[in-house]
Amino acid sequence: MAMAQEKTDEPITKAFEPREFTVEGLGTLKYRLLKPAETNPNQTYPLVIFLHGAGERGDDNVAQLVHGMKDFLNPDRRKKYPCYVVAPQCASDKKWVEVDWSAKSHVQPENASVSMQLVHDLVVEMIETANVNKNRVYITGLSMGGYGTWDAIARFPDLFAAAVPICGGGDPATVDKFVKLPIWCFHGDQDDAVSVERSRQMIEALKAAGGKPKYTEYAGVGHDSWTATFANPELYNWLFVQERRAPANPIPQKK
């Protein structure tokens, strides 16, 4: 389901500012930040977290922009949905969640990975210090980042207003923690890198628990289920109307 590449007004590496976030005892997270095209200091804006795949790991603070991020630069979209976008880069020897991607299933590790904890702490700091709407924080990711998305909403369910996991997988035993969270999951049914069964398991577990996730399975599509997803205007129409309801517990603070 190929879609034409949308034009943007400025180079992606210029629009997404290079930044670093350091936490003592954890290390430094390199990331890119896209700000709303225009900001009003008296308003708050949604925050989108994007978790890249395994192939974009490293320390150049550029590779993580290769998939999906150009779609957020569409001028009409930026005007309609002004938001912050954070695209962190996972180190070459790390993962968003330390599990085996080729396994048919996994049990969520007891502790967040170093990379995931850094992302969490960055989000909390931005909520505290920037014009971020704490009730409109969204997370998405592809492949390794899809695994990270499922992991993040299970660990920090009160932090997010919606999630878009793409060609990843999670631990079905964790779905009770985010059963009411708006989720739209995507996967190609011919994916030979991450089995489509990983997404199907999570969707089935959510439905069995009473959840109402959206699920799009692309017929005849392999691992690249993200190009069509991020090019789809309906994704943004759905995502940016989601708003977090009052949580049972306060937003987790930095450790």
Tab-separated table of N, CA and C in Angstrom, residues 105-248:
chain	number	residue	atom	x	y	z
A	105	SER	N	7.608	-15.504	22.048
A	105	SER	CA	7.003	-14.737	23.133
A	105	SER	C	8.108	-14.340	24.102
A	106	HIS	N	7.785	-13.441	25.013
A	106	HIS	CA	8.745	-13.092	26.060
A	106	HIS	C	7.997	-12.617	27.299
A	107	VAL	N	8.673	-12.708	28.425
A	107	VAL	CA	8.162	-12.171	29.680
A	107	VAL	C	8.835	-10.827	29.895
A	108	GLN	N	8.061	-9.816	30.217
A	108	GLN	CA	8.632	-8.492	30.408
A	108	GLN	C	9.688	-8.520	31.512
A	109	PRO	N	10.897	-8.001	31.229
A	109	PRO	CA	11.935	-7.936	32.265
A	109	PRO	C	11.456	-7.133	33.465
A	110	GLU	N	11.985	-7.465	34.622
A	110	GLU	CA	11.559	-6.791	35.847
A	110	GLU	C	11.852	-5.302	35.805
A	111	ASN	N	13.013	-4.949	35.265
A	111	ASN	CA	13.420	-3.548	35.236
A	111	ASN	C	13.464	-3.008	33.812
A	112	ALA	N	13.230	-1.717	33.681
A	112	ALA	CA	13.367	-1.059	32.383
A	112	ALA	C	14.821	-1.102	31.941
A	113	SER	N	15.032	-1.162	30.637
A	113	SER	CA	16.398	-1.061	30.129
A	113	SER	C	16.928	0.339	30.419
A	114	VAL	N	18.231	0.487	30.369
A	114	VAL	CA	18.839	1.798	30.585
A	114	VAL	C	18.276	2.814	29.591
A	115	SER	N	18.160	2.402	28.332
A	115	SER	CA	17.660	3.309	27.300
A	115	SER	C	16.228	3.725	27.572
A	116	MET	N	15.386	2.767	27.986
A	116	MET	CA	13.991	3.084	28.275
A	116	MET	C	13.862	3.997	29.487
A	117	GLN	N	14.682	3.764	30.504
A	117	GLN	CA	14.615	4.608	31.692
A	117	GLN	C	15.017	6.044	31.356
A	118	LEU	N	16.012	6.185	30.491
A	118	LEU	CA	16.426	7.519	30.073
A	118	LEU	C	15.308	8.224	29.305
A	119	VAL	N	14.616	7.490	28.429
A	119	VAL	CA	13.495	8.073	27.697
A	119	VAL	C	12.409	8.525	28.663
A	120	HIS	N	12.079	7.660	29.620
A	120	HIS	CA	11.069	8.008	30.618
A	120	HIS	C	11.439	9.282	31.366
A	121	ASP	N	12.677	9.360	31.826
A	121	ASP	CA	13.110	10.514	32.603
A	121	ASP	C	13.102	11.791	31.763
A	122	LEU	N	13.442	11.656	30.488
A	122	LEU	CA	13.398	12.806	29.592
A	122	LEU	C	11.968	13.306	29.429
A	123	VAL	N	11.036	12.389	29.251
A	123	VAL	CA	9.631	12.778	29.099
A	123	VAL	C	9.137	13.504	30.344
A	124	VAL	N	9.444	12.971	31.513
A	124	VAL	CA	9.019	13.601	32.762
A	124	VAL	C	9.607	15.005	32.888
A	125	GLU	N	10.882	15.149	32.514
A	125	GLU	CA	11.503	16.476	32.601
A	125	GLU	C	10.844	17.457	31.638
A	126	MET	N	10.512	16.997	30.437
A	126	MET	CA	9.871	17.884	29.476
A	126	MET	C	8.488	18.314	29.958
A	127	ILE	N	7.766	17.407	30.589
A	127	ILE	CA	6.455	17.750	31.141
A	127	ILE	C	6.603	18.830	32.209
A	128	GLU	N	7.686	18.733	32.972
A	128	GLU	CA	7.897	19.680	34.071
A	128	GLU	C	8.438	21.024	33.610
A	129	THR	N	9.183	21.045	32.507
A	129	THR	CA	9.912	22.261	32.148
A	129	THR	C	9.514	22.895	30.822
A	130	ALA	N	8.853	22.148	29.940
A	130	ALA	CA	8.475	22.688	28.628
A	130	ALA	C	6.957	22.861	28.551
A	131	ASN	N	6.503	23.464	27.465
A	131	ASN	CA	5.065	23.678	27.269
A	131	ASN	C	4.407	22.412	26.728
A	132	VAL	N	4.540	21.327	27.491
A	132	VAL	CA	4.003	20.032	27.096
A	132	VAL	C	2.693	19.786	27.836
A	133	ASN	N	1.687	19.363	27.083
A	133	ASN	CA	0.416	18.974	27.679
A	133	ASN	C	0.574	17.574	28.256
A	134	LYS	N	0.594	17.451	29.581
A	134	LYS	CA	0.843	16.160	30.224
A	134	LYS	C	-0.246	15.141	29.945
A	135	ASN	N	-1.383	15.602	29.464
A	135	ASN	CA	-2.477	14.683	29.146
A	135	ASN	C	-2.499	14.269	27.683
A	136	ARG	N	-1.482	14.724	26.932
A	136	ARG	CA	-1.422	14.382	25.507
A	136	ARG	C	0.001	13.980	25.120
A	137	VAL	N	0.517	12.991	25.828
A	137	VAL	CA	1.828	12.415	25.519
A	137	VAL	C	1.590	11.089	24.801
A	138	TYR	N	2.125	10.966	23.594
A	138	TYR	CA	1.910	9.792	22.762
A	138	TYR	C	3.234	9.082	22.500
A	139	ILE	N	3.164	7.762	22.316
A	139	ILE	CA	4.380	7.000	22.026
A	139	ILE	C	4.139	6.074	20.845
A	140	THR	N	5.130	6.009	19.968
A	140	THR	CA	5.084	5.119	18.822
A	140	THR	C	6.487	4.588	18.565
A	141	GLY	N	6.573	3.491	17.856
A	141	GLY	CA	7.881	2.916	17.540
A	141	GLY	C	7.728	1.762	16.579
A	142	LEU	N	8.803	1.470	15.858
A	142	LEU	CA	8.763	0.409	14.862
A	142	LEU	C	9.823	-0.653	15.135
A	143	SER	N	9.464	-1.901	14.897
A	143	SER	CA	10.361	-3.041	15.074
A	143	SER	C	10.901	-3.067	16.513
A	144	MET	N	12.200	-2.861	16.725
A	144	MET	CA	12.705	-2.778	18.094
A	144	MET	C	11.944	-1.710	18.871
A	145	GLY	N	11.586	-0.632	18.187
A	145	GLY	CA	10.809	0.421	18.813
A	145	GLY	C	9.367	0.025	19.061
A	146	GLY	N	8.859	-0.927	18.276
A	146	GLY	CA	7.534	-1.460	18.544
A	146	GLY	C	7.531	-2.242	19.848
A	147	TYR	N	8.587	-3.026	20.053
A	147	TYR	CA	8.760	-3.724	21.336
A	147	TYR	C	8.869	-2.707	22.467
A	148	GLY	N	9.623	-1.637	22.219
A	148	GLY	CA	9.786	-0.612	23.233
A	148	GLY	C	8.481	0.082	23.575
A	149	THR	N	7.631	0.268	22.567
A	149	THR	CA	6.341	0.914	22.805
A	149	THR	C	5.466	0.073	23.720
A	150	TRP	N	5.367	-1.224	23.432
A	150	TRP	CA	4.591	-2.125	24.307
A	150	TRP	C	5.176	-2.135	25.716
A	151	ASP	N	6.502	-2.129	25.815
A	151	ASP	CA	7.158	-2.160	27.129
A	151	ASP	C	6.875	-0.874	27.908
A	152	ALA	N	6.962	0.260	27.227
A	152	ALA	CA	6.782	1.555	27.891
A	152	ALA	C	5.387	1.716	28.470
A	153	ILE	N	4.362	1.331	27.712
A	153	ILE	CA	2.996	1.531	28.212
A	153	ILE	C	2.663	0.556	29.335
A	154	ALA	N	3.383	-0.568	29.388
A	154	ALA	CA	3.185	-1.500	30.503
A	154	ALA	C	3.877	-0.998	31.766
A	155	ARG	N	5.023	-0.359	31.609
A	155	ARG	CA	5.783	0.152	32.775
A	155	ARG	C	5.231	1.474	33.299
A	156	PHE	N	4.805	2.318	32.390
A	156	PHE	CA	4.388	3.675	32.750
A	156	PHE	C	3.010	3.982	32.156
A	157	PRO	N	2.002	3.195	32.492
A	157	PRO	CA	0.700	3.327	31.831
A	157	PRO	C	0.024	4.672	32.043
A	158	ASP	N	0.333	5.355	33.144
A	158	ASP	CA	-0.302	6.641	33.421
A	158	ASP	C	0.396	7.818	32.747
A	159	LEU	N	1.461	7.523	32.013
A	159	LEU	CA	2.227	8.587	31.369
A	159	LEU	C	1.681	8.949	29.993
A	160	PHE	N	1.010	7.986	29.345
A	160	PHE	CA	0.656	8.159	27.936
A	160	PHE	C	-0.847	8.290	27.705
A	161	ALA	N	-1.176	9.028	26.627
A	161	ALA	CA	-2.574	9.191	26.218
A	161	ALA	C	-2.938	8.241	25.090
A	162	ALA	N	-1.945	7.716	24.378
A	162	ALA	CA	-2.189	6.773	23.278
A	162	ALA	C	-0.862	6.164	22.858
A	163	ALA	N	-0.947	5.016	22.174
A	163	ALA	CA	0.257	4.322	21.718
A	163	ALA	C	0.036	3.743	20.331
A	164	VAL	N	1.114	3.752	19.522
A	164	VAL	CA	1.071	3.198	18.166
A	164	VAL	C	2.262	2.267	17.981
A	165	PRO	N	2.152	1.006	18.424
A	165	PRO	CA	3.238	0.044	18.210
A	165	PRO	C	3.182	-0.525	16.797
A	166	ILE	N	4.327	-0.550	16.118
A	166	ILE	CA	4.407	-1.001	14.734
A	166	ILE	C	5.381	-2.173	14.646
A	167	CYS	N	4.933	-3.266	14.115
A	167	CYS	CA	5.700	-4.505	13.893
A	167	CYS	C	6.611	-4.855	15.070
A	168	GLY	N	6.038	-4.855	16.264
A	168	GLY	CA	6.778	-5.236	17.464
A	168	GLY	C	6.059	-6.338	18.213
A	169	GLY	N	6.336	-6.431	19.504
A	169	GLY	CA	5.695	-7.444	20.337
A	169	GLY	C	5.858	-7.111	21.800
A	170	GLY	N	4.982	-7.648	22.610
A	170	GLY	CA	5.037	-7.395	24.038
A	170	GLY	C	4.718	-8.633	24.836
A	171	ASP	N	4.523	-8.456	26.119
A	171	ASP	CA	4.159	-9.545	27.017
A	171	ASP	C	2.652	-9.484	27.245
A	172	PRO	N	1.881	-10.459	26.721
A	172	PRO	CA	0.429	-10.425	26.872
A	172	PRO	C	-0.034	-10.368	28.331
A	173	ALA	N	0.802	-10.832	29.248
A	173	ALA	CA	0.422	-10.828	30.660
A	173	ALA	C	0.367	-9.421	31.245
A	174	THR	N	0.860	-8.421	30.492
A	174	THR	CA	0.901	-7.052	31.011
A	174	THR	C	-0.293	-6.205	30.578
A	175	VAL	N	-1.184	-6.742	29.757
A	175	VAL	CA	-2.204	-5.884	29.130
A	175	VAL	C	-3.179	-5.270	30.130
A	176	ASP	N	-3.373	-5.894	31.281
A	176	ASP	CA	-4.286	-5.317	32.277
A	176	ASP	C	-3.830	-3.927	32.722
A	177	LYS	N	-2.544	-3.641	32.574
A	177	LYS	CA	-2.010	-2.359	33.020
A	177	LYS	C	-2.406	-1.213	32.088
A	178	PHE	N	-2.715	-1.534	30.835
A	178	PHE	CA	-3.035	-0.479	29.873
A	178	PHE	C	-4.257	-0.829	29.026
A	179	VAL	N	-5.157	-1.614	29.593
A	179	VAL	CA	-6.301	-2.123	28.834
A	179	VAL	C	-7.196	-1.001	28.317
A	180	LYS	N	-7.240	0.133	29.009
A	180	LYS	CA	-8.104	1.238	28.587
A	180	LYS	C	-7.376	2.277	27.740
A	181	LEU	N	-6.086	2.077	27.519
A	181	LEU	CA	-5.306	3.036	26.739
A	181	LEU	C	-5.654	2.921	25.251
A	182	PRO	N	-5.919	4.032	24.560
A	182	PRO	CA	-6.132	3.978	23.111
A	182	PRO	C	-4.871	3.481	22.402
A	183	ILE	N	-5.023	2.410	21.644
A	183	ILE	CA	-3.887	1.787	20.953
A	183	ILE	C	-4.292	1.496	19.514
A	184	TRP	N	-3.401	1.832	18.594
A	184	TRP	CA	-3.559	1.438	17.190
A	184	TRP	C	-2.272	0.732	16.796
A	185	CYS	N	-2.385	-0.555	16.548
A	185	CYS	CA	-1.235	-1.412	16.251
A	185	CYS	C	-1.202	-1.743	14.766
A	186	PHE	N	0.012	-1.840	14.204
A	186	PHE	CA	0.189	-2.134	12.780
A	186	PHE	C	1.216	-3.260	12.599
A	187	HIS	N	0.990	-4.097	11.596
A	187	HIS	CA	1.940	-5.169	11.286
A	187	HIS	C	1.654	-5.686	9.875
A	188	GLY	N	2.691	-6.147	9.185
A	188	GLY	CA	2.537	-6.795	7.889
A	188	GLY	C	2.416	-8.297	8.067
A	189	ASP	N	1.509	-8.929	7.333
A	189	ASP	CA	1.289	-10.359	7.562
A	189	ASP	C	2.372	-11.246	6.958
A	190	GLN	N	3.294	-10.642	6.193
A	190	GLN	CA	4.413	-11.404	5.625
A	190	GLN	C	5.744	-11.009	6.268
A	191	ASP	N	5.704	-10.455	7.444
A	191	ASP	CA	6.912	-9.997	8.143
A	191	ASP	C	7.778	-11.194	8.525
A	192	ASP	N	9.003	-11.231	8.006
A	192	ASP	CA	9.911	-12.330	8.325
A	192	ASP	C	10.997	-11.910	9.311
A	193	ALA	N	10.900	-10.691	9.842
A	193	ALA	CA	11.845	-10.220	10.859
A	193	ALA	C	11.222	-10.298	12.248
A	194	VAL	N	9.999	-9.814	12.377
A	194	VAL	CA	9.223	-9.924	13.612
A	194	VAL	C	7.890	-10.559	13.238
A	195	SER	N	7.622	-11.721	13.749
A	195	SER	CA	6.411	-12.449	13.373
A	195	SER	C	5.158	-11.630	13.664
A	196	VAL	N	4.228	-11.649	12.717
A	196	VAL	CA	2.953	-10.956	12.902
A	196	VAL	C	2.189	-11.509	14.105
A	197	GLU	N	2.530	-12.719	14.510
A	197	GLU	CA	1.872	-13.304	15.672
A	197	GLU	C	2.147	-12.499	16.938
A	198	ARG	N	3.270	-11.783	16.972
A	198	ARG	CA	3.586	-10.995	18.160
A	198	ARG	C	2.559	-9.877	18.368
A	199	SER	N	2.144	-9.227	17.283
A	199	SER	CA	1.105	-8.203	17.391
A	199	SER	C	-0.266	-8.840	17.627
A	200	ARG	N	-0.532	-9.921	16.927
A	200	ARG	CA	-1.825	-10.598	17.099
A	200	ARG	C	-2.030	-11.034	18.547
A	201	GLN	N	-0.960	-11.532	19.179
A	201	GLN	CA	-1.061	-11.960	20.583
A	201	GLN	C	-1.477	-10.811	21.487
A	202	MET	N	-0.865	-9.652	21.274
A	202	MET	CA	-1.167	-8.510	22.131
A	202	MET	C	-2.596	-8.004	21.907
A	203	ILE	N	-3.019	-7.963	20.662
A	203	ILE	CA	-4.375	-7.496	20.354
A	203	ILE	C	-5.417	-8.461	20.916
A	204	GLU	N	-5.178	-9.752	20.758
A	204	GLU	CA	-6.114	-10.746	21.288
A	204	GLU	C	-6.191	-10.676	22.809
A	205	ALA	N	-5.022	-10.482	23.460
A	205	ALA	CA	-5.001	-10.395	24.921
A	205	ALA	C	-5.740	-9.137	25.396
A	206	LEU	N	-5.559	-8.036	24.690
A	206	LEU	CA	-6.258	-6.804	25.048
A	206	LEU	C	-7.764	-6.960	24.916
A	207	LYS	N	-8.207	-7.552	23.835
A	207	LYS	CA	-9.646	-7.748	23.627
A	207	LYS	C	-10.225	-8.680	24.679
A	208	ALA	N	-9.474	-9.717	25.023
A	208	ALA	CA	-9.940	-10.660	26.043
A	208	ALA	C	-10.066	-9.985	27.403
A	209	ALA	N	-9.250	-8.962	27.639
A	209	ALA	CA	-9.274	-8.235	28.910
A	209	ALA	C	-10.297	-7.103	28.917
A	210	GLY	N	-10.982	-6.926	27.789
A	210	GLY	CA	-11.995	-5.885	27.710
A	210	GLY	C	-11.559	-4.630	26.986
A	211	GLY	N	-10.351	-4.635	26.429
A	211	GLY	CA	-9.853	-3.488	25.698
A	211	GLY	C	-10.443	-3.390	24.300
A	212	LYS	N	-10.276	-2.217	23.695
A	212	LYS	CA	-10.804	-1.994	22.353
A	212	LYS	C	-9.731	-1.387	21.456
A	213	PRO	N	-8.631	-2.122	21.250
A	213	PRO	CA	-7.554	-1.593	20.411
A	213	PRO	C	-7.929	-1.598	18.934
A	214	LYS	N	-7.306	-0.710	18.169
A	214	LYS	CA	-7.412	-0.737	16.715
A	214	LYS	C	-6.232	-1.564	16.192
A	215	TYR	N	-6.478	-2.326	15.151
A	215	TYR	CA	-5.400	-3.158	14.605
A	215	TYR	C	-5.486	-3.165	13.086
A	216	THR	N	-4.391	-2.824	12.438
A	216	THR	CA	-4.290	-2.866	10.983
A	216	THR	C	-3.209	-3.853	10.595
A	217	GLU	N	-3.602	-4.869	9.845
A	217	GLU	CA	-2.657	-5.871	9.356
A	217	GLU	C	-2.599	-5.743	7.844
A	218	TYR	N	-1.417	-5.404	7.337
A	218	TYR	CA	-1.246	-5.189	5.909
A	218	TYR	C	-1.045	-6.522	5.187
A	219	ALA	N	-1.941	-6.835	4.264
A	219	ALA	CA	-1.834	-8.074	3.495
A	219	ALA	C	-0.683	-7.990	2.500
A	220	GLY	N	0.166	-9.015	2.496
A	220	GLY	CA	1.262	-9.088	1.541
A	220	GLY	C	2.450	-8.204	1.856
A	221	VAL	N	2.451	-7.574	3.030
A	221	VAL	CA	3.530	-6.658	3.407
A	221	VAL	C	4.505	-7.339	4.355
A	222	GLY	N	5.793	-7.103	4.140
A	222	GLY	CA	6.827	-7.689	4.988
A	222	GLY	C	7.107	-6.835	6.210
A	223	HIS	N	8.390	-6.678	6.521
A	223	HIS	CA	8.743	-5.981	7.763
A	223	HIS	C	8.421	-4.486	7.714
A	224	ASP	N	8.507	-3.892	6.539
A	224	ASP	CA	8.249	-2.451	6.440
A	224	ASP	C	6.748	-2.162	6.454
A	225	SER	N	6.198	-2.154	7.646
A	225	SER	CA	4.799	-1.754	7.806
A	225	SER	C	4.704	-0.319	8.293
A	226	TRP	N	5.848	0.351	8.417
A	226	TRP	CA	5.848	1.715	8.953
A	226	TRP	C	5.700	2.790	7.881
A	227	THR	N	6.173	2.537	6.662
A	227	THR	CA	6.088	3.567	5.630
A	227	THR	C	4.643	3.952	5.353
A	228	ALA	N	3.800	2.957	5.118
A	228	ALA	CA	2.381	3.232	4.871
A	228	ALA	C	1.706	3.796	6.108
A	229	THR	N	2.131	3.356	7.273
A	229	THR	CA	1.508	3.817	8.520
A	229	THR	C	1.738	5.302	8.740
A	230	PHE	N	2.985	5.752	8.683
A	230	PHE	CA	3.282	7.154	8.938
A	230	PHE	C	2.826	8.074	7.807
A	231	ALA	N	2.577	7.507	6.621
A	231	ALA	CA	2.078	8.310	5.504
A	231	ALA	C	0.557	8.442	5.512
A	232	ASN	N	-0.103	7.733	6.406
A	232	ASN	CA	-1.567	7.697	6.451
A	232	ASN	C	-2.125	8.862	7.275
A	233	PRO	N	-2.825	9.815	6.651
A	233	PRO	CA	-3.373	10.963	7.402
A	233	PRO	C	-4.310	10.539	8.533
A	234	GLU	N	-4.973	9.401	8.374
A	234	GLU	CA	-5.914	8.963	9.399
A	234	GLU	C	-5.226	8.649	10.721
A	235	LEU	N	-3.966	8.267	10.665
A	235	LEU	CA	-3.228	8.004	11.904
A	235	LEU	C	-3.172	9.268	12.755
A	236	TYR	N	-2.836	10.386	12.137
A	236	TYR	CA	-2.693	11.642	12.872
A	236	TYR	C	-4.056	12.171	13.328
A	237	ASN	N	-5.076	11.993	12.487
A	237	ASN	CA	-6.421	12.403	12.878
A	237	ASN	C	-6.869	11.657	14.130
A	238	TRP	N	-6.516	10.377	14.199
A	238	TRP	CA	-6.874	9.559	15.364
A	238	TRP	C	-6.009	9.910	16.563
A	239	LEU	N	-4.699	10.023	16.334
A	239	LEU	CA	-3.762	10.187	17.438
A	239	LEU	C	-4.002	11.476	18.221
A	240	PHE	N	-4.154	12.581	17.507
A	240	PHE	CA	-4.143	13.869	18.184
A	240	PHE	C	-5.465	14.254	18.854
A	241	VAL	N	-6.459	13.390	18.755
A	241	VAL	CA	-7.680	13.640	19.542
A	241	VAL	C	-7.664	12.880	20.859
A	242	GLN	N	-6.669	12.024	21.049
A	242	GLN	CA	-6.592	11.234	22.273
A	242	GLN	C	-6.086	12.090	23.427
A	243	GLU	N	-6.717	11.918	24.569
A	243	GLU	CA	-6.339	12.680	25.749
A	243	GLU	C	-6.398	11.784	26.975
A	244	ARG	N	-5.375	11.856	27.775
A	244	ARG	CA	-5.277	11.025	28.983
A	244	ARG	C	-6.287	11.478	30.018
A	245	ARG	N	-7.002	10.523	30.571
A	245	ARG	CA	-7.919	10.823	31.661
A	245	ARG	C	-7.160	10.831	32.978
A	246	ALA	N	-7.773	11.353	34.009
A	246	ALA	CA	-7.106	11.433	35.313
A	246	ALA	C	-6.635	10.053	35.734
A	247	PRO	N	-5.331	9.876	35.993
A	247	PRO	CA	-4.786	8.573	36.354
A	247	PRO	C	-5.116	8.191	37.796
A	248	ALA	N	-5.071	6.905	38.042
A	248	ALA	CA	-5.279	6.420	39.403
A	248	ALA	C	-4.113	6.826	40.291
